[in-house]
Short mmCIF file of C-alpha atoms and ligand atoms in Angstrom, two decimals:
data_model
loop_
_atom_site.label_atom_id
_atom_site.label_comp_id
_atom_site.label_asym_id
_atom_site.label_seq_id
_atom_site.Cartn_x
_atom_site.Cartn_y
_atom_site.Cartn_z
CA GLU A 27 -34.80 49.36 50.28
CA LYS A 28 -38.53 47.70 49.83
CA GLY A 29 -39.82 50.26 50.68
CA GLY A 30 -41.96 49.00 53.56
CA TYR A 31 -43.21 46.25 51.36
CA ASP A 32 -42.25 42.67 52.62
CA TYR A 33 -40.98 41.45 49.29
CA PHE A 34 -39.53 43.48 46.48
CA MET A 35 -42.63 41.84 44.26
CA LEU A 36 -45.42 43.66 46.10
CA LYS A 37 -43.17 46.74 45.75
CA GLU A 38 -42.75 46.49 42.22
CA ILE A 39 -46.56 45.53 41.68
CA ALA A 40 -47.42 48.65 43.33
CA GLU A 41 -44.90 50.85 41.47
CA GLN A 42 -46.96 49.69 37.96
CA PRO A 43 -48.87 52.91 37.64
CA LYS A 44 -45.60 55.22 37.38
CA ALA A 45 -43.85 52.75 35.66
CA VAL A 46 -46.51 52.68 33.07
CA ALA A 47 -46.72 56.78 33.19
CA ASP A 48 -42.71 56.99 32.96
CA THR A 49 -42.62 54.79 29.94
CA LEU A 50 -44.81 57.00 28.12
CA LEU A 51 -43.29 60.15 29.03
CA GLY A 52 -42.01 62.52 26.49
CA ARG A 53 -43.19 59.88 23.59
CA ILE A 54 -46.35 61.83 23.22
CA ASP A 55 -46.42 65.38 21.66
CA ALA A 56 -49.20 68.04 22.21
CA SER A 57 -51.06 67.27 19.20
CA GLY A 58 -51.26 63.46 20.80
CA SER A 59 -49.13 62.10 18.15
CA LEU A 60 -45.86 59.78 18.48
CA ARG A 61 -42.60 61.00 18.89
CA LEU A 62 -40.13 58.21 18.88
CA ASP A 63 -36.78 60.07 17.17
CA GLU A 64 -34.73 58.04 19.77
CA LEU A 65 -35.35 55.00 17.76
CA ARG A 66 -33.00 55.80 15.53
CA ILE A 67 -34.61 53.84 12.52
CA SER A 68 -36.03 56.51 10.23
CA ALA A 69 -39.85 57.06 8.90
CA ALA A 70 -38.18 56.08 5.17
CA GLU A 71 -36.57 52.73 6.90
CA LEU A 72 -39.67 51.79 8.64
CA ARG A 73 -41.98 51.91 5.35
CA GLU A 74 -40.12 49.59 4.01
CA VAL A 75 -40.57 46.90 6.44
CA ASP A 76 -42.77 43.91 5.01
CA LYS A 77 -42.58 41.61 8.19
CA ILE A 78 -42.23 41.82 11.75
CA VAL A 79 -40.56 38.77 14.04
CA VAL A 80 -40.52 39.44 17.71
CA VAL A 81 -37.99 37.42 19.80
CA ALA A 82 -38.16 36.70 23.63
CA CYS A 83 -38.74 34.80 26.27
CA GLY A 84 -40.67 33.98 29.30
CA THR A 85 -42.95 36.91 30.45
CA ALA A 86 -41.51 38.80 27.62
CA PHE A 87 -42.47 36.35 25.00
CA HIS A 88 -46.01 37.04 26.47
CA ALA A 89 -45.36 40.97 25.59
CA GLY A 90 -44.49 39.68 21.94
CA MET A 91 -47.42 37.55 21.62
CA ILE A 92 -49.55 40.70 22.43
CA ALA A 93 -47.50 42.96 20.51
CA LYS A 94 -48.24 40.63 17.37
CA TYR A 95 -52.03 41.73 17.70
CA ALA A 96 -51.51 45.07 17.98
CA ILE A 97 -48.96 44.95 15.26
CA GLU A 98 -51.06 43.46 13.00
CA HIS A 99 -54.28 45.40 13.64
CA TRP A 100 -52.69 48.59 13.52
CA THR A 101 -50.21 48.09 10.77
CA ARG A 102 -51.42 45.20 8.59
CA ILE A 103 -47.51 43.98 8.37
CA PRO A 104 -47.22 39.93 9.13
CA CYS A 105 -45.92 39.44 12.53
CA GLU A 106 -44.60 36.50 14.01
CA VAL A 107 -43.31 36.13 17.61
CA GLU A 108 -41.31 33.13 18.27
CA LEU A 109 -39.46 31.70 21.74
CA ALA A 110 -36.02 33.06 21.37
CA SER A 111 -34.54 29.76 22.30
CA GLU A 112 -36.04 27.88 19.22
CA PHE A 113 -35.79 30.69 16.83
CA ARG A 114 -32.13 30.15 14.93
CA TYR A 115 -32.37 26.47 14.78
CA ARG A 116 -35.18 26.51 12.33
CA ASP A 117 -33.60 28.36 9.53
CA PRO A 118 -36.21 31.08 9.60
CA ILE A 119 -36.84 33.06 6.83
CA LEU A 120 -35.22 36.83 7.39
CA ASP A 121 -33.92 39.52 4.99
CA PRO A 122 -33.26 43.54 5.13
CA ARG A 123 -37.31 44.26 5.16
CA THR A 124 -37.30 42.01 7.88
CA LEU A 125 -37.86 44.24 11.47
CA VAL A 126 -36.69 41.95 14.55
CA ILE A 127 -37.68 43.12 18.01
CA ALA A 128 -36.10 41.75 20.61
CA ILE A 129 -37.85 42.29 24.11
CA SER A 130 -35.72 41.82 27.15
CA GLN A 131 -35.60 43.34 30.84
CA SER A 132 -32.07 42.40 31.41
CA GLY A 133 -30.85 42.98 28.07
CA GLU A 134 -28.82 39.96 28.78
CA THR A 135 -30.85 36.62 28.40
CA MET A 136 -28.68 34.74 26.02
CA ASP A 137 -31.31 33.09 24.10
CA THR A 138 -32.77 36.23 23.09
CA LEU A 139 -29.01 37.46 22.34
CA MET A 140 -28.11 34.45 20.25
CA ALA A 141 -31.43 35.03 18.31
CA LEU A 142 -30.73 39.00 17.69
CA ARG A 143 -27.19 38.13 16.56
CA HIS A 144 -28.63 35.57 14.00
CA ALA A 145 -31.39 37.63 12.80
CA ARG A 146 -28.46 40.50 12.32
CA GLU A 147 -25.91 37.94 10.63
CA GLN A 148 -28.84 37.73 7.99
CA GLY A 149 -28.99 41.26 7.70
CA SER A 150 -32.55 42.15 9.27
CA LYS A 151 -32.18 45.35 11.61
CA VAL A 152 -32.90 44.43 15.27
CA LEU A 153 -34.93 46.68 17.49
CA ALA A 154 -34.35 46.02 21.41
CA ILE A 155 -37.25 46.98 23.82
CA CYS A 156 -35.38 46.66 27.36
CA ASN A 157 -34.99 47.94 30.73
CA THR A 158 -31.54 48.08 31.53
CA ASN A 159 -29.45 50.63 29.86
CA GLY A 160 -26.43 49.91 27.96
CA SER A 161 -26.84 45.92 28.58
CA THR A 162 -25.88 43.94 25.80
CA ILE A 163 -29.04 43.14 23.83
CA PRO A 164 -29.41 47.24 23.21
CA ARG A 165 -25.89 47.53 22.45
CA GLU A 166 -25.85 44.98 20.10
CA SER A 167 -28.83 46.12 18.29
CA ASP A 168 -29.88 48.68 15.57
CA ALA A 169 -32.17 50.39 17.68
CA VAL A 170 -33.67 50.56 21.07
CA LEU A 171 -36.36 51.86 23.19
CA TYR A 172 -35.88 51.95 26.87
CA THR A 173 -38.67 50.79 29.46
CA HIS A 174 -38.79 52.76 32.13
CA ALA A 175 -39.61 50.71 34.85
CA GLY A 176 -36.41 51.09 37.01
CA PRO A 177 -34.80 48.40 38.25
CA GLU A 178 -36.72 45.17 38.79
CA VAL A 179 -35.36 43.20 41.44
CA ALA A 180 -37.95 40.30 42.19
CA VAL A 181 -37.43 37.26 39.85
CA ALA A 182 -40.85 37.06 38.78
CA SER A 183 -41.70 39.90 36.14
CA THR A 184 -44.09 42.56 37.02
CA LYS A 185 -43.52 45.88 36.51
CA ALA A 186 -41.03 45.72 33.57
CA PHE A 187 -43.99 43.36 31.64
CA LEU A 188 -46.15 46.16 31.91
CA THR A 189 -44.01 48.81 30.35
CA GLN A 190 -43.03 46.19 27.64
CA LEU A 191 -46.63 46.14 26.90
CA VAL A 192 -46.50 50.04 26.65
CA ALA A 193 -43.39 49.87 24.37
CA CYS A 194 -44.93 46.97 21.89
CA TYR A 195 -47.92 49.33 22.13
CA LEU A 196 -46.18 52.38 21.13
CA VAL A 197 -44.12 50.59 18.36
CA ALA A 198 -46.97 49.40 16.58
CA LEU A 199 -48.77 52.60 16.88
CA TYR A 200 -45.72 54.22 15.64
CA LEU A 201 -45.39 52.04 12.86
CA GLY A 202 -49.11 52.74 12.00
CA GLN A 203 -48.30 56.59 12.22
CA VAL A 204 -45.56 56.37 9.81
CA ARG A 205 -46.86 54.37 7.23
CA GLY A 206 -50.74 55.84 7.71
CA THR A 207 -53.19 52.91 7.95
CA LYS A 208 -56.93 52.74 7.75
CA TRP A 209 -56.93 53.00 11.42
CA GLY A 210 -55.52 56.40 11.49
CA ASP A 211 -58.46 57.84 13.68
CA GLU A 212 -58.43 54.70 15.87
CA ILE A 213 -54.93 55.15 16.72
CA HIS A 214 -55.38 58.41 17.71
CA VAL A 215 -58.13 57.39 19.92
CA VAL A 216 -55.90 54.65 21.77
CA ILE A 217 -53.15 56.93 21.94
CA ARG A 218 -55.38 59.08 24.13
CA ASP A 219 -56.51 55.87 26.11
CA LEU A 220 -52.86 55.05 26.48
CA SER A 221 -51.94 58.03 28.26
CA GLN A 222 -54.53 57.50 30.52
CA ILE A 223 -54.05 54.01 31.61
CA SER A 224 -51.81 54.42 34.55
CA ARG A 225 -54.73 55.92 36.54
CA ALA A 226 -56.82 52.05 35.55
CA VAL A 227 -53.81 50.33 36.76
CA GLU A 228 -53.75 52.14 40.00
CA ARG A 229 -57.67 51.71 40.65
CA VAL A 230 -56.91 47.87 39.91
CA LEU A 231 -54.46 48.19 42.92
CA GLU A 232 -57.12 49.58 45.10
CA THR A 233 -59.36 46.74 44.85
CA MET A 234 -57.33 43.64 45.41
CA GLU A 235 -58.28 42.92 48.80
CA PRO A 236 -60.68 40.13 47.60
CA VAL A 237 -58.20 38.89 45.20
CA ARG A 238 -55.62 38.30 48.27
CA LYS A 239 -58.22 36.60 50.22
CA LEU A 240 -59.33 34.13 47.14
CA ALA A 241 -55.65 33.32 46.53
CA ARG A 242 -55.36 32.51 50.43
CA SER A 243 -58.39 30.06 50.56
CA LEU A 244 -56.80 28.19 47.29
CA ALA A 245 -53.39 27.54 48.85
CA ASP A 246 -54.06 23.91 49.23
CA LYS A 247 -55.26 23.29 45.60
CA ASN A 248 -52.89 21.26 43.17
CA THR A 249 -53.69 22.91 39.84
CA VAL A 250 -55.02 26.24 38.72
CA LEU A 251 -56.08 26.54 34.95
CA PHE A 252 -56.44 30.09 33.12
CA LEU A 253 -58.28 30.82 29.99
CA GLY A 254 -58.43 33.86 27.51
CA ARG A 255 -58.94 34.55 23.89
CA HIS A 256 -57.61 36.87 21.93
CA VAL A 257 -55.17 39.35 23.82
CA GLY A 258 -56.76 37.43 27.07
CA TYR A 259 -54.72 34.05 25.88
CA PRO A 260 -51.09 35.91 26.39
CA VAL A 261 -52.46 37.26 29.60
CA ALA A 262 -53.38 33.63 30.64
CA LEU A 263 -50.11 32.26 29.92
CA GLU A 264 -48.52 34.66 31.90
CA GLY A 265 -50.97 33.96 35.03
CA ALA A 266 -50.14 30.34 34.89
CA LEU A 267 -46.26 31.18 34.37
CA LYS A 268 -46.71 33.72 37.54
CA LEU A 269 -48.27 31.00 39.69
CA LYS A 270 -45.55 28.00 38.47
CA GLU A 271 -42.78 29.94 39.27
CA LEU A 272 -44.18 31.44 42.72
CA ALA A 273 -46.27 29.01 43.93
CA TYR A 274 -44.99 25.95 42.62
CA MET A 275 -48.45 24.51 41.70
CA HIS A 276 -49.37 23.14 38.53
CA ALA A 277 -51.03 25.84 36.44
CA GLU A 278 -51.68 25.98 32.44
CA GLY A 279 -53.01 28.55 30.27
CA PHE A 280 -55.05 28.03 27.18
CA ALA A 281 -56.66 29.45 24.42
CA ALA A 282 -60.31 29.10 25.24
CA GLY A 283 -61.55 28.01 22.16
CA GLU A 284 -58.83 25.03 22.29
CA LEU A 285 -60.86 23.37 25.43
CA LYS A 286 -63.22 21.09 23.20
CA HIS A 287 -60.13 20.11 21.69
CA GLY A 288 -58.82 18.54 24.76
CA PRO A 289 -58.29 20.47 28.09
CA ILE A 290 -61.74 20.45 28.80
CA ALA A 291 -61.16 16.79 30.15
CA LEU A 292 -59.18 17.96 32.90
CA ILE A 293 -62.17 20.01 34.28
CA GLU A 294 -63.41 18.43 37.53
CA GLU A 295 -65.34 19.47 40.69
CA ASP A 296 -63.76 22.12 42.49
CA LEU A 297 -61.23 22.82 40.05
CA PRO A 298 -60.21 27.02 40.25
CA VAL A 299 -60.54 28.18 36.67
CA VAL A 300 -59.61 31.77 36.04
CA VAL A 301 -60.91 32.98 32.69
CA VAL A 302 -60.13 36.53 31.54
CA ALA A 303 -63.21 38.07 29.69
CA PRO A 304 -62.65 40.68 26.49
CA SER A 305 -64.41 43.72 26.73
CA PRO A 306 -68.34 42.91 25.47
CA ARG A 307 -68.22 46.45 23.68
CA ALA A 308 -65.82 45.94 21.05
CA ARG A 309 -65.62 42.64 19.78
CA SER A 310 -69.22 41.35 20.83
CA VAL A 311 -68.44 38.02 19.02
CA LEU A 312 -65.22 37.26 21.17
CA HIS A 313 -67.36 37.95 24.38
CA ASP A 314 -70.15 35.54 23.68
CA LYS A 315 -67.63 32.87 23.00
CA ILE A 316 -66.09 33.17 26.59
CA VAL A 317 -69.48 33.22 28.10
CA SER A 318 -70.30 30.07 26.70
CA ASN A 319 -66.86 28.61 27.68
CA ILE A 320 -67.32 29.77 31.39
CA GLN A 321 -70.71 28.05 31.28
CA GLU A 322 -69.31 24.94 29.75
CA ILE A 323 -66.85 24.70 32.31
CA ARG A 324 -68.94 25.21 35.10
CA ALA A 325 -71.76 22.80 34.29
CA ARG A 326 -68.68 20.26 34.64
CA GLY A 327 -67.93 21.53 38.48
CA ALA A 328 -65.06 23.92 37.91
CA ARG A 329 -64.77 26.74 40.38
CA THR A 330 -64.68 29.73 37.75
CA ILE A 331 -62.83 32.63 39.01
CA VAL A 332 -63.84 35.65 36.27
CA ILE A 333 -61.98 38.77 35.28
CA ALA A 334 -64.40 40.90 33.56
CA GLU A 335 -64.85 44.66 32.92
CA GLU A 336 -66.79 47.28 34.92
CA GLY A 337 -70.54 46.97 33.61
CA ASP A 338 -70.12 43.61 32.12
CA GLU A 339 -73.28 41.95 33.79
CA THR A 340 -73.61 39.01 31.70
CA VAL A 341 -70.76 37.19 32.97
CA ALA A 342 -71.69 37.59 36.33
CA PRO A 343 -74.02 34.77 36.76
CA TYR A 344 -71.50 32.25 35.98
CA ALA A 345 -68.72 33.59 37.99
CA ASP A 346 -68.31 31.77 41.29
CA HIS A 347 -65.69 34.81 42.06
CA LEU A 348 -65.67 37.88 40.02
CA ILE A 349 -62.68 40.34 39.64
CA ARG A 350 -63.46 43.67 38.46
CA ILE A 351 -61.25 45.69 35.86
CA PRO A 352 -61.94 49.28 34.39
CA ALA A 353 -63.12 49.44 30.72
CA THR A 354 -60.11 49.73 28.03
CA PRO A 355 -60.12 49.39 24.14
CA THR A 356 -59.61 45.74 23.54
CA LEU A 357 -55.81 45.47 23.04
CA LEU A 358 -54.95 47.73 25.82
CA GLN A 359 -56.72 45.41 28.16
CA PRO A 360 -53.82 43.10 29.23
CA LEU A 361 -52.44 46.34 30.94
CA VAL A 362 -55.13 45.94 33.37
CA ALA A 363 -56.28 42.36 33.35
CA THR A 364 -52.62 41.12 34.34
CA VAL A 365 -52.41 42.98 37.45
CA PRO A 366 -54.55 41.09 39.51
CA LEU A 367 -53.02 37.67 38.67
CA GLN A 368 -49.62 38.96 39.80
CA VAL A 369 -51.09 39.77 43.15
CA PHE A 370 -53.04 36.58 42.81
CA ALA A 371 -49.66 34.44 42.28
CA CYS A 372 -47.56 36.68 45.03
CA GLU A 373 -50.36 36.08 47.98
CA LEU A 374 -50.56 32.25 46.73
CA ALA A 375 -46.79 31.66 47.07
CA THR A 376 -46.56 33.61 50.87
CA ALA A 377 -49.71 31.36 52.02
CA ARG A 378 -47.88 28.28 50.65
CA GLY A 379 -44.81 28.98 52.49
CA ASN A 380 -42.55 29.90 49.77
CA GLU A 381 -39.38 32.51 49.16
CA VAL A 382 -41.38 35.27 46.91
CA ASP A 383 -38.36 37.30 45.07
CA GLN A 384 -36.36 34.21 44.84
CA PRO A 385 -38.26 31.46 43.91
CA ARG A 386 -36.16 28.29 43.80
CA ASN A 387 -33.98 27.31 41.01
CA LEU A 388 -34.65 30.38 39.21
CA ALA A 389 -32.22 33.24 38.40
CA LYS A 390 -33.56 37.06 37.83
CA SER A 391 -31.31 36.93 34.22
CA VAL A 392 -30.49 33.51 32.45
CA THR A 393 -27.05 34.23 30.94
CA VAL A 394 -26.93 30.65 29.49
CA GLU A 395 -28.40 28.89 26.47
O1 M6R B 411 -34.53 39.78 31.19
P1 M6R B 411 -35.73 38.99 29.99
O2 M6R B 411 -36.94 39.65 29.75
O3 M6R B 411 -34.85 38.55 29.39
O4 M6R B 411 -36.08 37.75 30.85
C1 M6R B 411 -36.70 36.64 30.06
C2 M6R B 411 -37.74 35.73 30.83
O5 M6R B 411 -36.07 34.89 31.84
C3 M6R B 411 -38.27 36.32 32.46
O6 M6R B 411 -39.14 37.44 31.89
C4 M6R B 411 -38.91 35.10 33.19
O7 M6R B 411 -40.04 34.30 32.47
C5 M6R B 411 -39.26 35.61 34.09
N1 M6R B 411 -38.84 35.17 35.76
C6 M6R B 411 -41.22 35.61 34.47
O8 M6R B 411 -41.75 36.28 35.59
#
């Protein structure tokens, strides 16, 4: 049932192009517009929304962080993202014009379920993004957009994460479409790019051998740091989470701009630091800043592992190891940038002799608060 792979995680990583394509299937019409009638929230209701709150845990929370960038950019609706386990304890401001988006692969995560119950008690509408048909979270929500990743068996989330991102982009673009924003043209271009992104994920998977080799060479390290800016920041957090849960290593993700506010003191000779470089085209300021961050850490002896777009030559001189990913629109980059980090964590776990599909102390779905 592992389809010839040693672990479910490897199988699920390999299934990502299909999972992404399946999650888009039937949701983009021939004219390049989104069709999400299945949402069961009318366009009129969506036009009334004045705030969005995303609640989720773990990897799904990282998808939520990326959703915030996409939602605020394409819709101009203020969006908060909060750990489901913290949400109801701080008396959040919710009303009928707030749309709460609960993201969960299993649909059974107790923290997320309690957060959505709290939101509904306050009169807010809840939209679930979920991978498990008929599970508790979609059953208790007002609306649901299913991700079509297929069953995810490995404890570490991979294909579910990519499809959660796709679903979040669909919601953000759809809100933009029904409400009409100044980004109308951009939305059309992004829908087209999104419809072709599964091929880009496939291309990343074809070039992973050097990443595996690099991971094996780091098996005796104690710490790996991850840096990113903009949507690269949640990607850095996701890379660090994967490494913690699979390789049992100390791993931390930072917003690169925060380095100088403390974490740079951690940098020492030969410390592996993974940096997610944003696209050099779209937001050049962002890119320039990450280049100087890479220079700063390298000057202090860090071993820099840089994930950068094909054709981005400016980072190359400062990268001890360069991992190439296909060019994508800035907001979609996490769909390709996360994949090498999954492979990296999986290979490191294997090299350290860990149980990949069933890491110690963890359960696939966390049904206690
Ligand atoms: O089933 P859910 O998406 O609600 O699960 C949330 C987290 O428990 C989950 O993403 C967890 O962080 C993964 N093991 C990470 O790989």
